[in-house]
Amino acid sequence: MVPENVRFAGAEGVELRGDCRGSGARGTVLLAHGAGQTRHAWAGAAMRLAGQDWRVVSLDLRGHGESGWSASGNYRLGAFANDLATVGKALTANTRRPHLVGASLGGLAGLMVETHVAPGVFASLTLVDIVPQMDASGVERIMSFMTEHADDGFSSVEQASALISAYLPHRPKPRDLSGLSKNLRLDADGRYRWHWDPRFVASVRETRQQHNLAEFEQRLTGLTLPLHLVRGRMSELVPEHAVRSFLAAAPSAHFSDIADAGHMVAGDRNDAFCEAVADFLSRLDDEH
């Protein structure tokens, strides 16, 4: 299934790029990746959902993949939320709002859309291994991984793969590195670097200082759209007490706990992840 390339005008004139698959007979699903990833992280999930008659749009967030970089270096959470709200409105057809599946950063930005920016843009919200009360040490570990080699880059794709394997020792080493290649760019100096704007990390830390993420959890009680939390059971970001706190604030939320998966749930256990998301969306489909 060859995807159609799509483009959207994001906030502040940043162009957002993505892939679109599927007939859309059952509606639209927007996939928003996590920090440091690209839309290609969703390849398996996008194919699976498109095969079930969903229209699936996999988006490169601002500063990531083939989407534009912010001229001002604005990668605060509000900018990502404004982008998702704009894309969500653009995808709404015949009053059928898209469902958002957001991993980590993408999920948190989607939550901000529904709690602060433009409530009602999405038909449902699936948060992939992200809750407002995330573990601070886990966030810092991810940020440290992202900044390692960010400036000097890698001499080869294989060197980048070795760094990922050291960071994710539970995941088998891939034999085919073509997927990883899509998360790297080859610069003029012959070095490979991650396919995201290095100014992004500074904005993440600024967001954590500016936003009281606990407020997000307080606003969960006022949300009326269906919520789904998908957690990797080995997650360094979403410990069990954070799940309990989230479900106490949003008792009607559906919860899927994926065994043998860490924060990168879709990459660790793609089949189980896809099954959980497809089941949740099918439940909503049956209710209508």
PDB file of C-alpha atoms in Angstrom:
ATOM      1  CA  MET A   1       0.000   0.000   0.000  1.00  0.00           C
ATOM      2  CA  VAL A   2       1.869   3.058  -1.299  1.00  0.00           C
ATOM      3  CA  PRO A   3       1.049   6.090   0.869  1.00  0.00           C
ATOM      4  CA  GLU A   4      -0.038   9.443  -0.465  1.00  0.00           C
ATOM      5  CA  ASN A   5       2.182  12.323   0.635  1.00  0.00           C
ATOM      6  CA  VAL A   6       0.209  15.085   2.329  1.00  0.00           C
ATOM      7  CA  ARG A   7       1.104  18.552   3.575  1.00  0.00           C
ATOM      8  CA  PHE A   8      -0.463  20.871   6.125  1.00  0.00           C
ATOM      9  CA  ALA A   9       0.177  24.471   7.123  1.00  0.00           C
ATOM     10  CA  GLY A  10       1.039  24.348  10.817  1.00  0.00           C
ATOM     11  CA  ALA A  11       1.258  27.177  13.321  1.00  0.00           C
ATOM     12  CA  GLU A  12       3.673  30.037  12.574  1.00  0.00           C
ATOM     13  CA  GLY A  13       3.834  28.972   8.933  1.00  0.00           C
ATOM     14  CA  VAL A  14       5.698  25.709   9.636  1.00  0.00           C
ATOM     15  CA  GLU A  15       4.918  23.177   6.911  1.00  0.00           C
ATOM     16  CA  LEU A  16       3.985  19.732   8.220  1.00  0.00           C
ATOM     17  CA  ARG A  17       4.372  16.641   6.077  1.00  0.00           C
ATOM     18  CA  GLY A  18       2.855  13.216   6.388  1.00  0.00           C
ATOM     19  CA  ASP A  19       1.706  10.011   4.741  1.00  0.00           C
ATOM     20  CA  CYS A  20      -1.914   9.058   4.109  1.00  0.00           C
ATOM     21  CA  ARG A  21      -3.194   5.506   3.637  1.00  0.00           C
ATOM     22  CA  GLY A  22      -6.544   3.735   3.537  1.00  0.00           C
ATOM     23  CA  SER A  23     -10.070   4.252   2.253  1.00  0.00           C
ATOM     24  CA  GLY A  24     -11.472   6.134   5.222  1.00  0.00           C
ATOM     25  CA  ALA A  25     -14.723   4.175   5.154  1.00  0.00           C
ATOM     26  CA  ARG A  26     -14.631   3.998   8.973  1.00  0.00           C
ATOM     27  CA  GLY A  27     -13.169   7.460   9.530  1.00  0.00           C
ATOM     28  CA  THR A  28      -9.731   8.993  10.027  1.00  0.00           C
ATOM     29  CA  VAL A  29      -6.931   8.211  12.466  1.00  0.00           C
ATOM     30  CA  LEU A  30      -4.127  10.745  12.964  1.00  0.00           C
ATOM     31  CA  LEU A  31      -0.836   9.311  14.241  1.00  0.00           C
ATOM     32  CA  ALA A  32       1.499  11.712  16.097  1.00  0.00           C
ATOM     33  CA  HIS A  33       4.928  10.310  17.010  1.00  0.00           C
ATOM     34  CA  GLY A  34       7.109  10.896  20.051  1.00  0.00           C
ATOM     35  CA  ALA A  35      10.111  13.141  20.602  1.00  0.00           C
ATOM     36  CA  GLY A  36      12.985  12.483  18.238  1.00  0.00           C
ATOM     37  CA  GLN A  37      10.982  10.131  16.017  1.00  0.00           C
ATOM     38  CA  THR A  38       9.445  10.543  12.569  1.00  0.00           C
ATOM     39  CA  ARG A  39       6.216   9.383  10.970  1.00  0.00           C
ATOM     40  CA  HIS A  40       7.992   6.183   9.893  1.00  0.00           C
ATOM     41  CA  ALA A  41       7.807   4.954  13.496  1.00  0.00           C
ATOM     42  CA  TRP A  42       4.143   4.192  12.731  1.00  0.00           C
ATOM     43  CA  ALA A  43       4.714   2.101   9.592  1.00  0.00           C
ATOM     44  CA  GLY A  44       3.306  -1.157  10.978  1.00  0.00           C
ATOM     45  CA  ALA A  45       0.387   0.460  12.796  1.00  0.00           C
ATOM     46  CA  ALA A  46      -0.520   2.613   9.790  1.00  0.00           C
ATOM     47  CA  MET A  47      -0.631  -0.404   7.463  1.00  0.00           C
ATOM     48  CA  ARG A  48      -2.684  -2.414   9.933  1.00  0.00           C
ATOM     49  CA  LEU A  49      -5.290   0.293  10.520  1.00  0.00           C
ATOM     50  CA  ALA A  50      -5.479   1.231   6.846  1.00  0.00           C
ATOM     51  CA  GLY A  51      -6.179  -2.418   6.097  1.00  0.00           C
ATOM     52  CA  GLN A  52      -9.203  -2.135   8.401  1.00  0.00           C
ATOM     53  CA  ASP A  53     -10.722   0.662   6.279  1.00  0.00           C
ATOM     54  CA  TRP A  54      -9.471   3.592   8.327  1.00  0.00           C
ATOM     55  CA  ARG A  55      -7.930   6.594   6.640  1.00  0.00           C
ATOM     56  CA  VAL A  56      -4.577   6.846   8.424  1.00  0.00           C
ATOM     57  CA  VAL A  57      -2.463   9.996   8.425  1.00  0.00           C
ATOM     58  CA  SER A  58       1.049   9.618   9.877  1.00  0.00           C
ATOM     59  CA  LEU A  59       2.443  13.065  10.621  1.00  0.00           C
ATOM     60  CA  ASP A  60       5.984  14.381  11.003  1.00  0.00           C
ATOM     61  CA  LEU A  61       5.799  16.846  13.892  1.00  0.00           C
ATOM     62  CA  ARG A  62       7.445  20.259  13.510  1.00  0.00           C
ATOM     63  CA  GLY A  63      11.222  20.053  13.544  1.00  0.00           C
ATOM     64  CA  HIS A  64      11.108  16.311  12.854  1.00  0.00           C
ATOM     65  CA  GLY A  65      11.507  14.249   9.700  1.00  0.00           C
ATOM     66  CA  GLU A  66      10.499  16.112   6.543  1.00  0.00           C
ATOM     67  CA  SER A  67       8.398  18.738   8.307  1.00  0.00           C
ATOM     68  CA  GLY A  68       9.715  22.277   8.567  1.00  0.00           C
ATOM     69  CA  TRP A  69      11.886  23.612  11.357  1.00  0.00           C
ATOM     70  CA  SER A  70      10.619  26.527  13.412  1.00  0.00           C
ATOM     71  CA  ALA A  71      12.469  29.699  12.425  1.00  0.00           C
ATOM     72  CA  SER A  72      12.298  30.911  16.031  1.00  0.00           C
ATOM     73  CA  GLY A  73      13.163  27.529  17.557  1.00  0.00           C
ATOM     74  CA  ASN A  74       9.688  27.265  19.082  1.00  0.00           C
ATOM     75  CA  TYR A  75       9.238  23.638  20.091  1.00  0.00           C
ATOM     76  CA  ARG A  76       7.275  24.279  23.242  1.00  0.00           C
ATOM     77  CA  LEU A  77       4.333  22.011  23.903  1.00  0.00           C
ATOM     78  CA  GLY A  78       1.850  24.724  22.930  1.00  0.00           C
ATOM     79  CA  ALA A  79       3.324  24.919  19.424  1.00  0.00           C
ATOM     80  CA  PHE A  80       2.894  21.174  18.880  1.00  0.00           C
ATOM     81  CA  ALA A  81      -0.651  21.391  20.247  1.00  0.00           C
ATOM     82  CA  ASN A  82      -1.529  24.257  17.886  1.00  0.00           C
ATOM     83  CA  ASP A  83      -0.156  22.227  14.978  1.00  0.00           C
ATOM     84  CA  LEU A  84      -2.231  19.173  15.885  1.00  0.00           C
ATOM     85  CA  ALA A  85      -5.364  21.278  16.321  1.00  0.00           C
ATOM     86  CA  THR A  86      -4.839  22.776  12.856  1.00  0.00           C
ATOM     87  CA  VAL A  87      -4.273  19.368  11.256  1.00  0.00           C
ATOM     88  CA  GLY A  88      -7.224  17.853  13.115  1.00  0.00           C
ATOM     89  CA  LYS A  89      -9.543  20.558  11.826  1.00  0.00           C
ATOM     90  CA  ALA A  90      -8.201  20.114   8.291  1.00  0.00           C
ATOM     91  CA  LEU A  91      -8.919  16.370   8.450  1.00  0.00           C
ATOM     92  CA  THR A  92     -12.480  16.789   9.687  1.00  0.00           C
ATOM     93  CA  ALA A  93     -14.842  15.857   6.874  1.00  0.00           C
ATOM     94  CA  ASN A  94     -18.651  15.837   7.010  1.00  0.00           C
ATOM     95  CA  THR A  95     -18.444  16.523  10.774  1.00  0.00           C
ATOM     96  CA  ARG A  96     -16.502  13.267  11.314  1.00  0.00           C
ATOM     97  CA  ARG A  97     -13.626  14.252  13.538  1.00  0.00           C
ATOM     98  CA  PRO A  98     -10.357  12.282  13.426  1.00  0.00           C
ATOM     99  CA  HIS A  99      -9.181   9.990  16.197  1.00  0.00           C
ATOM    100  CA  LEU A 100      -5.739  10.888  17.536  1.00  0.00           C
ATOM    101  CA  VAL A 101      -3.161   8.293  18.526  1.00  0.00           C
ATOM    102  CA  GLY A 102      -0.236  10.138  20.089  1.00  0.00           C
ATOM    103  CA  ALA A 103       2.981   8.613  21.408  1.00  0.00           C
ATOM    104  CA  SER A 104       4.709  10.463  24.240  1.00  0.00           C
ATOM    105  CA  LEU A 105       5.138  14.040  22.922  1.00  0.00           C
ATOM    106  CA  GLY A 106       2.384  13.527  20.343  1.00  0.00           C
ATOM    107  CA  GLY A 107       0.003  12.280  23.012  1.00  0.00           C
ATOM    108  CA  LEU A 108       0.809  15.071  25.440  1.00  0.00           C
ATOM    109  CA  ALA A 109       0.282  17.653  22.678  1.00  0.00           C
ATOM    110  CA  GLY A 110      -3.051  16.012  21.832  1.00  0.00           C
ATOM    111  CA  LEU A 111      -4.075  16.174  25.476  1.00  0.00           C
ATOM    112  CA  MET A 112      -3.229  19.879  25.491  1.00  0.00           C
ATOM    113  CA  VAL A 113      -5.456  20.356  22.432  1.00  0.00           C
ATOM    114  CA  GLU A 114      -8.426  18.850  24.261  1.00  0.00           C
ATOM    115  CA  THR A 115      -7.788  20.525  27.623  1.00  0.00           C
ATOM    116  CA  HIS A 116      -6.519  23.973  26.589  1.00  0.00           C
ATOM    117  CA  VAL A 117      -6.261  24.805  22.887  1.00  0.00           C
ATOM    118  CA  ALA A 118      -9.331  23.587  20.979  1.00  0.00           C
ATOM    119  CA  PRO A 119     -11.510  21.081  22.862  1.00  0.00           C
ATOM    120  CA  GLY A 120     -13.592  18.922  20.553  1.00  0.00           C
ATOM    121  CA  VAL A 121     -11.136  18.661  17.672  1.00  0.00           C
ATOM    122  CA  PHE A 122     -10.670  14.903  18.073  1.00  0.00           C
ATOM    123  CA  ALA A 123     -13.222  12.100  18.268  1.00  0.00           C
ATOM    124  CA  SER A 124     -11.028  10.152  20.705  1.00  0.00           C
ATOM    125  CA  LEU A 125      -7.561  10.348  22.176  1.00  0.00           C
ATOM    126  CA  THR A 126      -5.158   7.433  22.600  1.00  0.00           C
ATOM    127  CA  LEU A 127      -2.151   8.272  24.756  1.00  0.00           C
ATOM    128  CA  VAL A 128       0.777   5.960  24.066  1.00  0.00           C
ATOM    129  CA  ASP A 129       2.938   5.633  27.179  1.00  0.00           C
ATOM    130  CA  ILE A 130       2.376   9.176  28.376  1.00  0.00           C
ATOM    131  CA  VAL A 131       0.441  10.662  31.298  1.00  0.00           C
ATOM    132  CA  PRO A 132       0.617  14.143  32.851  1.00  0.00           C
ATOM    133  CA  GLN A 133       2.392  12.841  35.974  1.00  0.00           C
ATOM    134  CA  MET A 134       5.289  11.222  34.109  1.00  0.00           C
ATOM    135  CA  ASP A 135       8.454  10.119  35.892  1.00  0.00           C
ATOM    136  CA  ALA A 136      11.000  12.987  35.825  1.00  0.00           C
ATOM    137  CA  SER A 137      14.035  10.682  35.873  1.00  0.00           C
ATOM    138  CA  GLY A 138      12.650   8.786  32.892  1.00  0.00           C
ATOM    139  CA  VAL A 139      12.188  12.031  30.958  1.00  0.00           C
ATOM    140  CA  GLU A 140      15.764  13.052  31.701  1.00  0.00           C
ATOM    141  CA  ARG A 141      17.087   9.675  30.551  1.00  0.00           C
ATOM    142  CA  ILE A 142      15.316  10.097  27.222  1.00  0.00           C
ATOM    143  CA  MET A 143      16.599  13.659  26.846  1.00  0.00           C
ATOM    144  CA  SER A 144      20.150  12.505  27.597  1.00  0.00           C
ATOM    145  CA  PHE A 145      19.887   9.831  24.924  1.00  0.00           C
ATOM    146  CA  MET A 146      18.625  12.363  22.402  1.00  0.00           C
ATOM    147  CA  THR A 147      21.460  14.821  23.060  1.00  0.00           C
ATOM    148  CA  GLU A 148      24.225  12.193  22.878  1.00  0.00           C
ATOM    149  CA  HIS A 149      25.962  12.616  19.497  1.00  0.00           C
ATOM    150  CA  ALA A 150      23.393  15.279  18.527  1.00  0.00           C
ATOM    151  CA  ASP A 151      26.137  17.722  17.520  1.00  0.00           C
ATOM    152  CA  ASP A 152      28.936  15.516  16.199  1.00  0.00           C
ATOM    153  CA  GLY A 153      26.644  12.888  14.685  1.00  0.00           C
ATOM    154  CA  PHE A 154      27.619   9.394  13.571  1.00  0.00           C
ATOM    155  CA  SER A 155      30.093   8.080  11.062  1.00  0.00           C
ATOM    156  CA  SER A 156      27.606   5.444   9.886  1.00  0.00           C
ATOM    157  CA  VAL A 157      24.067   4.144  10.331  1.00  0.00           C
ATOM    158  CA  GLU A 158      25.607   1.156  12.102  1.00  0.00           C
ATOM    159  CA  GLN A 159      27.103   3.411  14.787  1.00  0.00           C
ATOM    160  CA  ALA A 160      23.687   4.951  15.438  1.00  0.00           C
ATOM    161  CA  SER A 161      22.180   1.474  15.629  1.00  0.00           C
ATOM    162  CA  ALA A 162      24.737   0.451  18.250  1.00  0.00           C
ATOM    163  CA  LEU A 163      23.781   3.448  20.408  1.00  0.00           C
ATOM    164  CA  ILE A 164      20.091   2.499  20.206  1.00  0.00           C
ATOM    165  CA  SER A 165      20.863  -1.118  21.097  1.00  0.00           C
ATOM    166  CA  ALA A 166      22.745   0.019  24.191  1.00  0.00           C
ATOM    167  CA  TYR A 167      19.787   2.215  25.164  1.00  0.00           C
ATOM    168  CA  LEU A 168      17.200  -0.514  24.450  1.00  0.00           C
ATOM    169  CA  PRO A 169      18.961  -3.755  25.428  1.00  0.00           C
ATOM    170  CA  HIS A 170      15.649  -5.668  25.636  1.00  0.00           C
ATOM    171  CA  ARG A 171      14.989  -5.167  21.920  1.00  0.00           C
ATOM    172  CA  PRO A 172      16.614  -7.547  19.376  1.00  0.00           C
ATOM    173  CA  LYS A 173      19.182  -5.879  17.165  1.00  0.00           C
ATOM    174  CA  PRO A 174      17.703  -5.267  13.695  1.00  0.00           C
ATOM    175  CA  ARG A 175      19.321  -6.967  10.734  1.00  0.00           C
ATOM    176  CA  ASP A 176      17.850  -4.456   8.294  1.00  0.00           C
ATOM    177  CA  LEU A 177      18.791  -0.845   9.086  1.00  0.00           C
ATOM    178  CA  SER A 178      16.701   0.747   6.335  1.00  0.00           C
ATOM    179  CA  GLY A 179      14.052   1.776   8.862  1.00  0.00           C
ATOM    180  CA  LEU A 180      16.640   3.472  11.042  1.00  0.00           C
ATOM    181  CA  SER A 181      17.986   5.320   8.001  1.00  0.00           C
ATOM    182  CA  LYS A 182      14.717   7.230   7.803  1.00  0.00           C
ATOM    183  CA  ASN A 183      15.370   8.665  11.267  1.00  0.00           C
ATOM    184  CA  LEU A 184      18.774  10.010  10.206  1.00  0.00           C
ATOM    185  CA  ARG A 185      19.893  12.663   7.769  1.00  0.00           C
ATOM    186  CA  LEU A 186      23.239  12.714   5.957  1.00  0.00           C
ATOM    187  CA  ASP A 187      24.769  16.178   6.277  1.00  0.00           C
ATOM    188  CA  ALA A 188      27.271  17.888   4.006  1.00  0.00           C
ATOM    189  CA  ASP A 189      30.159  16.915   6.290  1.00  0.00           C
ATOM    190  CA  GLY A 190      29.461  13.231   5.676  1.00  0.00           C
ATOM    191  CA  ARG A 191      28.094  12.656   9.187  1.00  0.00           C
ATOM    192  CA  TYR A 192      24.696  11.167  10.010  1.00  0.00           C
ATOM    193  CA  ARG A 193      22.557  13.075  12.495  1.00  0.00           C
ATOM    194  CA  TRP A 194      19.131  12.508  13.965  1.00  0.00           C
ATOM    195  CA  HIS A 195      16.341  13.763  11.725  1.00  0.00           C
ATOM    196  CA  TRP A 196      15.191  16.520  14.083  1.00  0.00           C
ATOM    197  CA  ASP A 197      16.121  20.091  14.938  1.00  0.00           C
ATOM    198  CA  PRO A 198      18.683  20.005  17.795  1.00  0.00           C
ATOM    199  CA  ARG A 199      17.017  23.091  19.307  1.00  0.00           C
ATOM    200  CA  PHE A 200      14.077  20.874  20.179  1.00  0.00           C
ATOM    201  CA  VAL A 201      15.600  19.525  23.423  1.00  0.00           C
ATOM    202  CA  ALA A 202      16.004  23.006  24.894  1.00  0.00           C
ATOM    203  CA  SER A 203      12.314  23.677  24.249  1.00  0.00           C
ATOM    204  CA  VAL A 204      11.314  20.431  25.969  1.00  0.00           C
ATOM    205  CA  ARG A 205      13.112  21.492  29.116  1.00  0.00           C
ATOM    206  CA  GLU A 206      11.549  24.950  28.834  1.00  0.00           C
ATOM    207  CA  THR A 207       8.101  23.371  28.546  1.00  0.00           C
ATOM    208  CA  ARG A 208       8.662  21.411  31.734  1.00  0.00           C
ATOM    209  CA  GLN A 209       9.535  24.617  33.531  1.00  0.00           C
ATOM    210  CA  GLN A 210       6.643  26.672  32.149  1.00  0.00           C
ATOM    211  CA  HIS A 211       3.763  24.188  32.318  1.00  0.00           C
ATOM    212  CA  ASN A 212       2.290  22.701  35.444  1.00  0.00           C
ATOM    213  CA  LEU A 213       1.618  19.264  34.012  1.00  0.00           C
ATOM    214  CA  ALA A 214      -0.385  18.369  37.110  1.00  0.00           C
ATOM    215  CA  GLU A 215      -3.004  20.794  35.792  1.00  0.00           C
ATOM    216  CA  PHE A 216      -3.505  18.498  32.811  1.00  0.00           C
ATOM    217  CA  GLU A 217      -4.488  15.701  35.153  1.00  0.00           C
ATOM    218  CA  GLN A 218      -6.924  17.969  36.981  1.00  0.00           C
ATOM    219  CA  ARG A 219      -8.610  18.781  33.695  1.00  0.00           C
ATOM    220  CA  LEU A 220      -9.008  15.113  32.764  1.00  0.00           C
ATOM    221  CA  THR A 221     -12.204  14.976  34.788  1.00  0.00           C
ATOM    222  CA  GLY A 222     -13.798  17.509  32.437  1.00  0.00           C
ATOM    223  CA  LEU A 223     -13.024  15.642  29.226  1.00  0.00           C
ATOM    224  CA  THR A 224     -15.950  14.015  27.471  1.00  0.00           C
ATOM    225  CA  LEU A 225     -14.170  12.364  24.551  1.00  0.00           C
ATOM    226  CA  PRO A 226     -13.185   8.676  24.841  1.00  0.00           C
ATOM    227  CA  LEU A 227      -9.681   8.192  26.288  1.00  0.00           C
ATOM    228  CA  HIS A 228      -7.339   5.252  25.894  1.00  0.00           C
ATOM    229  CA  LEU A 229      -4.031   4.847  27.723  1.00  0.00           C
ATOM    230  CA  VAL A 230      -1.600   2.348  26.205  1.00  0.00           C
ATOM    231  CA  ARG A 231       1.357   1.696  28.485  1.00  0.00           C
ATOM    232  CA  GLY A 232       4.504  -0.338  28.026  1.00  0.00           C
ATOM    233  CA  ARG A 233       4.717  -2.413  31.186  1.00  0.00           C
ATOM    234  CA  MET A 234       8.492  -1.827  31.390  1.00  0.00           C
ATOM    235  CA  SER A 235       8.076   1.920  30.833  1.00  0.00           C
ATOM    236  CA  GLU A 236      10.621   4.219  32.453  1.00  0.00           C
ATOM    237  CA  LEU A 237       8.189   7.109  31.989  1.00  0.00           C
ATOM    238  CA  VAL A 238       4.830   5.790  33.222  1.00  0.00           C
ATOM    239  CA  PRO A 239       5.174   3.834  36.491  1.00  0.00           C
ATOM    240  CA  GLU A 240       2.205   2.041  38.031  1.00  0.00           C
ATOM    241  CA  HIS A 241       1.398   4.822  40.484  1.00  0.00           C
ATOM    242  CA  ALA A 242       1.139   7.276  37.568  1.00  0.00           C
ATOM    243  CA  VAL A 243      -1.336   4.940  35.853  1.00  0.00           C
ATOM    244  CA  ARG A 244      -3.437   4.728  39.005  1.00  0.00           C
ATOM    245  CA  SER A 245      -3.447   8.518  39.308  1.00  0.00           C
ATOM    246  CA  PHE A 246      -4.474   8.910  35.661  1.00  0.00           C
ATOM    247  CA  LEU A 247      -7.309   6.385  35.922  1.00  0.00           C
ATOM    248  CA  ALA A 248      -8.529   7.985  39.155  1.00  0.00           C
ATOM    249  CA  ALA A 249      -8.813  11.310  37.314  1.00  0.00           C
ATOM    250  CA  ALA A 250     -10.364   9.704  34.208  1.00  0.00           C
ATOM    251  CA  PRO A 251     -12.202   6.608  35.480  1.00  0.00           C
ATOM    252  CA  SER A 252     -13.971   5.978  32.177  1.00  0.00           C
ATOM    253  CA  ALA A 253     -10.677   5.735  30.265  1.00  0.00           C
ATOM    254  CA  HIS A 254      -9.759   2.431  28.649  1.00  0.00           C
ATOM    255  CA  PHE A 255      -6.375   1.042  29.699  1.00  0.00           C
ATOM    256  CA  SER A 256      -4.086  -1.361  27.828  1.00  0.00           C
ATOM    257  CA  ASP A 257      -0.914  -2.619  29.518  1.00  0.00           C
ATOM    258  CA  ILE A 258       1.485  -4.145  26.983  1.00  0.00           C
ATOM    259  CA  ALA A 259       3.819  -6.778  28.412  1.00  0.00           C
ATOM    260  CA  ASP A 260       7.502  -6.920  27.385  1.00  0.00           C
ATOM    261  CA  ALA A 261       7.388  -3.327  26.122  1.00  0.00           C
ATOM    262  CA  GLY A 262       9.052  -0.163  27.330  1.00  0.00           C
ATOM    263  CA  HIS A 263       8.384   3.457  26.425  1.00  0.00           C
ATOM    264  CA  MET A 264       8.690   2.708  22.693  1.00  0.00           C
ATOM    265  CA  VAL A 265       5.611   0.498  22.797  1.00  0.00           C
ATOM    266  CA  ALA A 266       4.895   0.349  19.070  1.00  0.00           C
ATOM    267  CA  GLY A 267       8.498  -0.567  18.311  1.00  0.00           C
ATOM    268  CA  ASP A 268       8.831  -3.131  21.104  1.00  0.00           C
ATOM    269  CA  ARG A 269       5.546  -5.019  20.616  1.00  0.00           C
ATOM    270  CA  ASN A 270       3.983  -3.732  17.425  1.00  0.00           C
ATOM    271  CA  ASP A 271       1.449  -6.554  17.036  1.00  0.00           C
ATOM    272  CA  ALA A 272       0.134  -6.211  20.599  1.00  0.00           C
ATOM    273  CA  PHE A 273       0.086  -2.428  20.280  1.00  0.00           C
ATOM    274  CA  CYS A 274      -1.841  -2.508  17.014  1.00  0.00           C
ATOM    275  CA  GLU A 275      -4.332  -4.983  18.446  1.00  0.00           C
ATOM    276  CA  ALA A 276      -4.983  -2.740  21.465  1.00  0.00           C
ATOM    277  CA  VAL A 277      -5.508   0.374  19.326  1.00  0.00           C
ATOM    278  CA  ALA A 278      -7.641  -1.423  16.745  1.00  0.00           C
ATOM    279  CA  ASP A 279      -9.810  -2.952  19.484  1.00  0.00           C
ATOM    280  CA  PHE A 280     -10.408   0.438  21.118  1.00  0.00           C
ATOM    281  CA  LEU A 281     -11.320   2.096  17.826  1.00  0.00           C
ATOM    282  CA  SER A 282     -13.603  -0.815  16.911  1.00  0.00           C
ATOM    283  CA  ARG A 283     -15.460  -0.411  20.205  1.00  0.00           C
ATOM    284  CA  LEU A 284     -16.090   3.232  19.381  1.00  0.00           C
ATOM    285  CA  ASP A 285     -17.096   2.290  15.846  1.00  0.00           C
ATOM    286  CA  ASP A 286     -19.627  -0.248  17.188  1.00  0.00           C
ATOM    287  CA  GLU A 287     -21.148   2.351  19.521  1.00  0.00           C
ATOM    288  CA  HIS A 288     -21.978   4.516  16.538  1.00  0.00           C
TER     289      HIS A 288
END
